[in-house]
Amino acid sequence: MRKFGYRDGVDGGILDDDRLRILILGLCFFIAFMVLIGRLYFLQLHQGEEHRMLITRQSERRVRIPGLRGSIYSADGELLAGNRQAYDLLFFPSEMHQGSRRATSEYMYNCAVTLARILNRSEYPSVEDFARHLVISPGVPMTVFTNLSTVEIALVFEASRQTEGIDIQFSPIRFYPCGSHASHIIGYARKADAANAGDREEFFYYNPDMEGRSGIENAFDTLGADGTVLGLRAFPGRSVIQVNNIGYAQRELLGRTAPIHGNDVILTIDSRAQRLAEELLGTSTGAFVVIDADNGNIICAASSPRIDLAQFSPRLDPAYYRELLDNPEKPLINRAFQAIYPPGSTIKPLMCLAFLQAGIDPYEMIYCPGESVIGNATIGCSAHRRYGDDMDMIKALEKSCNNYMITHATQIGLTALSDMIRRAGFGRKTGLPIPENSGTAPSDELKMRLYKTHWNVYDTALLSIGQGIIAVTPLQLAVYCAAIANGGTVWKPQLVSRIIDHRGITHFEVRPETAGNLEVSPENLDIVRRGMFQVVNSSGGSGRNGRVAGLQVYGKTGTAEVGSGDNIRNITHFIAFTTYHDRTYALAITIEDGRSGGRTCAPLAAEFFRRYLLPAEER
């Protein structure tokens, strides 16, 4: 055997190559072990805490807990939107685990099928739904059936005694106890879209809030963006759960934060007035608005046809929604705030204020031949045939004389009329928190944009009798009527009076806010009011059907034609105000396809004032 070696300086001993290899290998192992021990030492002592925190975070899941949505009440305390107790059936994956996701999803599905048969329910999650839940959210329970009845709850308890992982939990749903009452104002709420939520990234398991979709539910869903003042939507709570290596919940860790309930919204709407207005409208298509003339609070705002909010919660009924969309009367439109109409003769008191401000003598007699001729066009007037030839301002208002209005309107011109129309609030939104229409105010620029021609004297004649290029909402008519009643103040109408928390503490309160002024003298207002009093209280007044024994009612009728040819329709109006116990109420009623403002709308106003204001023994 060949030897390699060296002399050791003493006896010249030689190491063979095997012993050298073993020595080198041992040295390598020793160095490797020392490096490993050093690394472990470093990780354990210097980075141990960091890794322990990382492992803990990997086994923790943050859960968002939605709070209870606030309620909506009328001014007199009636619940209009709240939360009803409901019970859901939940499956807990951590307690139904069968060894693999596939086996677990099939097991959960079979349990759902069995319970569906017992509960006589046809809708339940599919195997794919269960499998998807086990992948995305295995640490939280899965809702299988919702809104269980008391009988169903008893059946579930009886059927699930031998099955682990099934539970029934309280789950509040939005509740509209009054159905169609004030439905266009209240609106509705539905589950928010978790995918678009601003705080989605904060939570591993995200339970969404109820979100307002229309009406007050939407307008006051949230108030302060920083969360300092809550709206109807609650401030969510949160908890942390610990999960195992496959994501199943094991236990809830310390640090749970309870949600803060949403605040309650108190409307200015009086439920008794609202119900009476809706009753009086009946099946007619139109709107009925009453406001407090001294502060702008909306006392009632009925729109017909109405919608049934019970069909929108806990989920929207697709068949009902399709029915609403297909209805030619368009019930989804809030006619009180969103529908626009030509005002007809209800504009005449405002025209008279413009005449007076321009220096027209209210006692000057104007001959009415029964028609007004403007160029090649003729505009008729029924006042001549019924009531005689000569008209001063008060009689012209009483009899609703077209010729009187046209004569003075063409005399003072568009600018003076348009200025007064805009002061009354027409042509702009009133400032409501829910959707409304601004309507149309007349101008030469608008006519040029619409018809490519300039304003002319015939347009002015039509404007003076509430036709042509002008359109208003019933709410705008009520606001304008209130301004005549209160001395000229154009109020910003209010729907909400205050917002309170569940302890009754007020966090937000709406105060009266002016939006303008008619800028007319008290003497001129008094003349117009005298004319409006005659409209209702004289034997030949166009609004005599609005008279109420025991009340001084001031009003003005209006009838406007829309459409052409065989499709001409009447839009009928009545505006009125009265004072009872030092409180002044202004009203506007609009009914489509009515006979006339005096015959269709005025009797409804009289009935409202009689039944709402007067005690039973005085009616």
Coordinates of C-alpha atoms in Angstrom, one line a residue, residues 223-618:
L223 CA -72.8 62.4 8.4
G224 CA -69.2 63.2 9.5
A225 CA -66.6 61.6 7.3
D226 CA -64.3 61.4 10.3
G227 CA -66.9 59.5 12.3
T228 CA -67.4 62.2 14.9
V229 CA -71.1 62.5 14.0
L230 CA -72.7 59.3 13.0
G231 CA -75.7 59.1 10.7
L232 CA -78.0 56.1 10.4
R233 CA -75.0 53.7 9.7
A234 CA -73.3 52.3 12.8
F235 CA -69.6 52.5 13.6
P236 CA -68.3 48.9 13.3
G237 CA -66.7 46.9 16.0
R238 CA -64.0 44.4 15.6
S239 CA -62.6 41.2 17.1
V240 CA -59.6 38.9 16.6
I241 CA -60.0 35.2 16.3
Q242 CA -57.2 32.5 16.3
V243 CA -57.3 29.9 13.6
N244 CA -55.5 26.7 13.1
N245 CA -53.1 25.8 10.2
I246 CA -56.0 25.2 7.8
G247 CA -57.9 28.3 8.7
Y248 CA -60.6 27.0 11.1
A249 CA -61.5 29.2 14.0
Q250 CA -60.3 28.0 17.4
R251 CA -61.1 30.8 19.8
E252 CA -61.7 34.5 20.1
L253 CA -58.7 36.5 21.5
L254 CA -58.9 39.4 23.9
G255 CA -59.4 42.9 22.5
R256 CA -62.9 42.7 21.2
T257 CA -64.4 46.2 20.4
A258 CA -68.2 46.5 20.4
P259 CA -69.8 48.4 17.5
I260 CA -71.5 51.8 18.2
H261 CA -75.1 51.9 17.1
G262 CA -76.2 54.2 14.4
N263 CA -78.1 57.4 15.3
D264 CA -81.8 58.0 14.9
V265 CA -83.2 60.5 12.4
I266 CA -86.3 62.5 13.4
L267 CA -88.2 63.9 10.4
T268 CA -90.3 67.1 10.2
I269 CA -93.1 64.9 8.7
D270 CA -96.2 64.6 10.8
S271 CA -97.5 61.0 10.3
R272 CA -101.1 62.0 10.7
A273 CA -100.8 64.7 8.1
Q274 CA -98.9 62.4 5.7
R275 CA -101.5 59.6 6.0
L276 CA -104.4 62.1 5.4
A277 CA -102.7 63.5 2.3
E278 CA -102.1 60.0 1.0
E279 CA -105.7 59.1 1.7
L280 CA -107.0 62.2 -0.1
L281 CA -104.8 61.5 -3.2
G282 CA -106.1 58.0 -3.3
T283 CA -105.4 56.4 -6.7
S284 CA -104.9 59.7 -8.5
T285 CA -101.5 60.4 -10.0
G286 CA -100.0 63.5 -8.4
A287 CA -98.6 65.1 -5.2
F288 CA -99.7 66.7 -2.0
V289 CA -97.2 69.0 -0.1
V290 CA -97.8 70.9 3.1
I291 CA -95.2 73.1 4.8
D292 CA -94.9 75.3 7.8
A293 CA -94.9 78.8 6.3
D294 CA -93.1 80.2 9.3
N295 CA -89.9 78.0 9.1
G296 CA -90.1 75.8 6.0
N297 CA -90.5 72.5 7.8
I298 CA -92.2 70.0 5.5
I299 CA -95.3 68.6 7.3
C300 CA -96.2 66.1 4.7
A301 CA -95.2 65.3 1.1
A302 CA -97.2 62.6 -0.5
S303 CA -96.6 61.2 -4.0
S304 CA -98.9 58.9 -5.8
P305 CA -98.7 56.1 -6.9
R306 CA -96.7 55.0 -3.9
I307 CA -94.2 52.1 -3.5
D308 CA -94.3 49.4 -0.8
L309 CA -91.1 49.4 1.1
A310 CA -91.9 46.0 2.6
Q311 CA -91.1 44.6 -0.8
F312 CA -87.5 46.0 -0.5
S313 CA -86.5 44.3 2.7
P314 CA -84.8 42.1 3.7
R315 CA -84.2 41.8 0.0
L316 CA -85.7 43.4 -3.1
D317 CA -88.3 41.3 -4.7
P318 CA -87.3 41.2 -8.4
A319 CA -90.8 40.7 -9.7
Y320 CA -92.1 43.7 -7.7
Y321 CA -89.3 45.9 -8.9
R322 CA -90.0 44.9 -12.6
E323 CA -93.6 45.8 -12.0
L324 CA -92.6 49.2 -10.8
L325 CA -90.3 49.7 -13.8
D326 CA -93.1 48.7 -16.3
N327 CA -95.8 50.8 -14.7
P328 CA -96.5 53.7 -17.1
E329 CA -97.4 55.9 -14.1
K330 CA -93.7 55.7 -13.0
P331 CA -94.3 55.1 -9.3
L332 CA -90.5 55.2 -8.5
I333 CA -90.6 59.0 -9.1
N334 CA -91.3 61.2 -6.1
R335 CA -93.7 63.5 -7.7
A336 CA -93.7 65.9 -4.8
F337 CA -90.0 66.8 -5.4
Q338 CA -88.9 65.4 -8.8
A339 CA -91.9 65.8 -11.2
I340 CA -92.1 69.1 -13.0
Y341 CA -95.3 70.6 -14.4
P342 CA -96.4 73.9 -16.0
P343 CA -97.9 75.9 -13.0
G344 CA -100.9 77.2 -14.9
S345 CA -102.8 79.9 -13.1
T346 CA -101.2 79.3 -9.7
I347 CA -98.5 81.6 -11.1
K348 CA -100.9 84.5 -11.3
P349 CA -100.4 85.8 -7.7
L350 CA -96.7 86.0 -8.5
M351 CA -97.4 87.8 -11.7
C352 CA -99.5 90.3 -9.9
L353 CA -96.7 91.0 -7.4
A354 CA -94.4 91.7 -10.4
F355 CA -97.1 94.1 -11.8
L356 CA -97.4 95.9 -8.5
Q357 CA -93.6 96.3 -8.1
A358 CA -93.5 97.7 -11.7
G359 CA -96.0 100.4 -10.7
I360 CA -99.3 98.9 -12.1
D361 CA -102.4 100.4 -10.4
P362 CA -104.2 97.4 -8.9
Y363 CA -107.6 99.2 -9.2
E364 CA -107.3 100.0 -12.8
M365 CA -110.1 98.3 -14.7
I366 CA -109.1 96.2 -17.7
Y367 CA -111.7 95.2 -20.3
C368 CA -111.7 91.4 -21.0
P369 CA -113.3 90.5 -24.4
G370 CA -112.9 86.8 -23.7
E371 CA -109.6 86.4 -25.6
S372 CA -106.2 87.9 -26.1
V373 CA -104.9 88.3 -29.7
I374 CA -101.1 88.3 -30.0
G375 CA -100.0 88.4 -33.6
N376 CA -101.6 85.5 -35.4
A377 CA -102.4 83.7 -32.1
T378 CA -105.4 83.8 -29.8
I379 CA -105.5 82.9 -26.1
G380 CA -108.9 82.4 -24.7
C381 CA -110.3 83.5 -21.3
S382 CA -113.3 81.9 -19.7
A383 CA -113.6 84.7 -17.1
H384 CA -115.4 87.0 -19.6
R385 CA -118.1 84.5 -20.4
R386 CA -118.8 83.7 -16.7
Y387 CA -118.2 86.9 -14.8
G388 CA -118.4 90.0 -17.0
D389 CA -116.1 92.3 -18.8
D390 CA -114.1 94.6 -16.5
M391 CA -111.4 93.3 -14.2
D392 CA -109.2 95.0 -11.6
M393 CA -106.4 93.0 -10.0
I394 CA -108.4 91.4 -7.1
K395 CA -111.2 90.4 -9.4
A396 CA -108.8 89.1 -12.0
L397 CA -107.3 86.8 -9.4
E398 CA -110.7 85.8 -8.1
K399 CA -111.9 84.9 -11.6
S400 CA -108.5 83.8 -12.9
C401 CA -108.7 86.2 -15.9
N402 CA -106.1 85.4 -18.6
N403 CA -106.6 88.6 -20.4
Y404 CA -105.8 90.8 -17.4
M405 CA -102.5 88.9 -16.9
I406 CA -101.5 89.0 -20.5
T407 CA -102.2 92.7 -20.8
H408 CA -99.9 93.7 -18.0
A409 CA -97.3 91.1 -18.6
T410 CA -96.7 92.2 -22.2
Q411 CA -96.6 95.7 -20.8
I412 CA -93.8 95.2 -18.2
G413 CA -91.9 92.6 -20.2
L414 CA -89.9 89.4 -19.5
T415 CA -87.2 90.8 -17.3
A416 CA -89.5 92.0 -14.6
L417 CA -91.5 88.8 -14.7
S418 CA -88.4 86.6 -14.7
D419 CA -86.8 88.4 -11.8
M420 CA -89.9 87.8 -9.6
I421 CA -90.1 84.2 -10.7
R422 CA -86.5 83.6 -9.6
R423 CA -87.0 85.4 -6.3
A424 CA -89.8 82.9 -5.6
G425 CA -87.4 80.0 -5.9
F426 CA -88.4 78.7 -9.3
G427 CA -85.7 77.4 -11.6
R428 CA -83.4 76.2 -8.8
K429 CA -83.3 73.3 -6.4
T430 CA -84.7 74.1 -2.9
G431 CA -81.8 72.3 -1.1
L432 CA -83.4 69.1 0.0
P433 CA -81.1 66.3 1.1
I434 CA -82.9 63.9 -1.2
P435 CA -83.2 64.1 -5.0
E436 CA -85.3 66.9 -6.4
N437 CA -85.8 68.7 -9.7
S438 CA -84.8 72.3 -10.2
G439 CA -87.6 73.0 -12.7
T440 CA -87.3 75.6 -15.4
A441 CA -87.2 79.4 -15.2
P442 CA -87.8 81.4 -18.4
S443 CA -85.1 83.3 -20.2
D444 CA -84.2 84.3 -23.7
E445 CA -81.1 82.2 -23.5
L446 CA -83.1 79.1 -22.5
K447 CA -85.5 79.5 -25.5
M448 CA -82.6 80.0 -27.8
R449 CA -81.0 76.8 -26.5
L450 CA -84.2 74.8 -26.8
Y451 CA -85.8 76.2 -29.9
K452 CA -83.0 78.2 -31.7
T453 CA -85.2 81.4 -31.6
H454 CA -85.4 84.4 -29.4
W455 CA -88.0 85.2 -26.8
N456 CA -91.1 87.1 -28.1
V457 CA -94.3 88.7 -26.9
Y458 CA -96.3 85.5 -27.3
D459 CA -93.9 83.7 -25.0
T460 CA -94.5 86.5 -22.4
A461 CA -98.2 86.1 -22.7
L462 CA -98.0 82.3 -22.2
L463 CA -95.7 82.8 -19.2
S464 CA -98.2 85.1 -17.5
I465 CA -100.8 82.4 -17.3
G466 CA -98.3 79.6 -16.3
Q467 CA -97.7 78.0 -19.7
G468 CA -94.9 77.9 -22.1
I469 CA -91.3 77.9 -21.0
I470 CA -91.7 77.4 -17.2
A471 CA -91.9 74.2 -15.1
V472 CA -92.1 73.8 -11.4
T473 CA -92.3 71.0 -8.8
P474 CA -95.2 70.8 -6.3
L475 CA -92.7 71.5 -3.5
Q476 CA -91.7 74.8 -5.2
L477 CA -95.3 75.8 -5.4
A478 CA -95.7 75.2 -1.7
V479 CA -92.6 77.2 -0.9
Y480 CA -93.8 80.1 -3.0
C481 CA -97.2 80.0 -1.5
A482 CA -95.6 80.1 2.0
A483 CA -93.7 83.2 1.0
I484 CA -96.9 85.0 0.2
A485 CA -98.3 83.9 3.5
N486 CA -95.4 84.8 5.7
G487 CA -94.5 88.2 4.4
G488 CA -92.1 87.3 1.6
T489 CA -89.6 84.9 3.1
V490 CA -88.6 82.1 0.8
W491 CA -87.6 79.3 3.2
K492 CA -85.2 76.4 2.4
P493 CA -87.6 73.5 3.1
Q494 CA -86.5 71.0 5.7
L495 CA -87.3 67.2 5.9
V496 CA -85.1 66.4 9.0
S497 CA -85.4 68.2 12.3
R498 CA -82.7 66.5 14.3
I499 CA -80.5 63.4 14.8
I500 CA -80.2 61.7 18.2
D501 CA -78.3 58.7 19.5
H502 CA -79.8 55.7 21.3
R503 CA -79.6 57.5 24.6
G504 CA -81.7 60.4 23.3
I505 CA -78.8 62.9 23.1
T506 CA -79.1 65.3 20.1
H507 CA -76.0 65.3 17.9
F508 CA -77.3 67.3 14.9
E509 CA -80.2 69.7 14.7
V510 CA -81.5 71.5 11.6
R511 CA -82.4 75.2 12.0
P512 CA -84.6 77.3 9.8
E513 CA -82.7 78.7 6.8
T514 CA -83.8 81.3 4.4
A515 CA -83.2 80.8 0.6
G516 CA -84.4 84.2 -0.5
N517 CA -87.1 86.8 -0.4
L518 CA -89.8 88.1 -2.7
E519 CA -88.6 91.6 -2.0
V520 CA -92.1 93.1 -2.2
S521 CA -93.8 95.7 0.0
P522 CA -96.3 94.6 2.7
E523 CA -98.9 96.7 0.9
N524 CA -98.5 94.8 -2.3
L525 CA -98.5 91.5 -0.6
D526 CA -101.8 92.5 1.1
I527 CA -103.4 93.2 -2.2
V528 CA -102.5 89.8 -3.6
R529 CA -103.6 88.1 -0.5
R530 CA -107.0 89.8 -0.8
G531 CA -107.3 88.4 -4.3
M532 CA -106.4 84.9 -3.1
F533 CA -109.0 85.2 -0.3
Q534 CA -111.6 86.0 -2.8
V535 CA -110.6 83.0 -4.9
V536 CA -111.8 80.7 -2.1
N537 CA -114.4 82.7 -0.2
S538 CA -116.4 84.6 -2.8
S539 CA -119.4 82.8 -4.3
G540 CA -117.9 83.0 -7.8
G541 CA -114.3 82.4 -6.9
S542 CA -112.5 79.7 -9.0
G543 CA -111.4 78.0 -5.7
R544 CA -114.6 78.2 -3.8
N545 CA -114.6 74.4 -3.2
G546 CA -111.6 75.0 -1.0
R547 CA -113.6 77.0 1.6
V548 CA -113.6 75.7 5.2
A549 CA -116.0 76.9 7.9
G550 CA -114.0 78.1 10.8
L551 CA -110.8 78.9 8.8
Q552 CA -109.7 81.7 6.6
V553 CA -108.3 80.0 3.6
Y554 CA -106.4 81.8 0.8
G555 CA -105.8 80.1 -2.4
K556 CA -105.3 80.0 -6.2
T557 CA -106.4 77.4 -8.7
G558 CA -104.5 76.3 -11.8
T559 CA -105.1 74.1 -14.8
A560 CA -102.5 73.7 -17.5
E561 CA -102.6 71.6 -20.7
V562 CA -99.7 69.4 -21.7
G563 CA -99.3 67.3 -24.8
S564 CA -100.9 67.9 -28.2
G565 CA -103.6 66.6 -30.5
D566 CA -105.4 63.6 -29.0
N567 CA -102.8 63.3 -26.2
I568 CA -103.7 66.6 -24.5
R569 CA -103.9 66.2 -20.7
N570 CA -104.9 68.5 -17.9
I571 CA -102.4 69.2 -15.1
T572 CA -104.5 70.6 -12.2
H573 CA -103.2 72.5 -9.2
F574 CA -104.3 74.3 -6.1
I575 CA -102.1 76.3 -3.7
A576 CA -103.5 77.6 -0.4
F577 CA -102.6 78.8 3.0
T578 CA -104.4 79.2 6.3
T579 CA -103.5 80.1 9.9
Y580 CA -104.7 78.1 12.9
H581 CA -103.6 78.6 16.5
D582 CA -100.8 81.0 15.4
R583 CA -99.3 78.5 13.0
T584 CA -99.5 79.1 9.2
Y585 CA -99.7 76.2 6.8
A586 CA -99.0 76.5 3.1
L587 CA -100.2 73.7 0.7
A588 CA -99.8 72.7 -2.9
I589 CA -101.8 69.9 -4.6
T590 CA -101.1 68.6 -8.1
I591 CA -103.2 66.0 -9.8
E592 CA -102.6 64.7 -13.4
D593 CA -105.6 64.2 -15.7
G594 CA -107.9 66.2 -13.4
R595 CA -110.9 68.2 -14.5
S596 CA -109.6 71.6 -13.1
G597 CA -107.8 73.0 -10.2
G598 CA -111.0 74.3 -8.6
R599 CA -113.0 71.1 -9.0
T600 CA -110.3 68.4 -8.6
C601 CA -107.7 69.8 -6.1
A602 CA -109.5 72.6 -4.1
P603 CA -111.9 70.1 -2.4
L604 CA -109.0 68.0 -1.3
A605 CA -107.3 71.0 0.3
A606 CA -110.5 71.9 2.2
E607 CA -110.9 68.3 3.5
F608 CA -107.2 68.3 4.6
F609 CA -107.5 71.6 6.5
R610 CA -110.8 70.5 8.0
R611 CA -109.7 67.1 9.3
Y612 CA -106.1 68.0 10.2
L613 CA -106.6 71.3 11.9
L614 CA -110.1 71.5 13.3
P615 CA -111.2 69.4 16.3
A616 CA -114.0 66.9 15.6
E617 CA -116.7 69.0 17.1
E618 CA -115.9 72.0 14.8

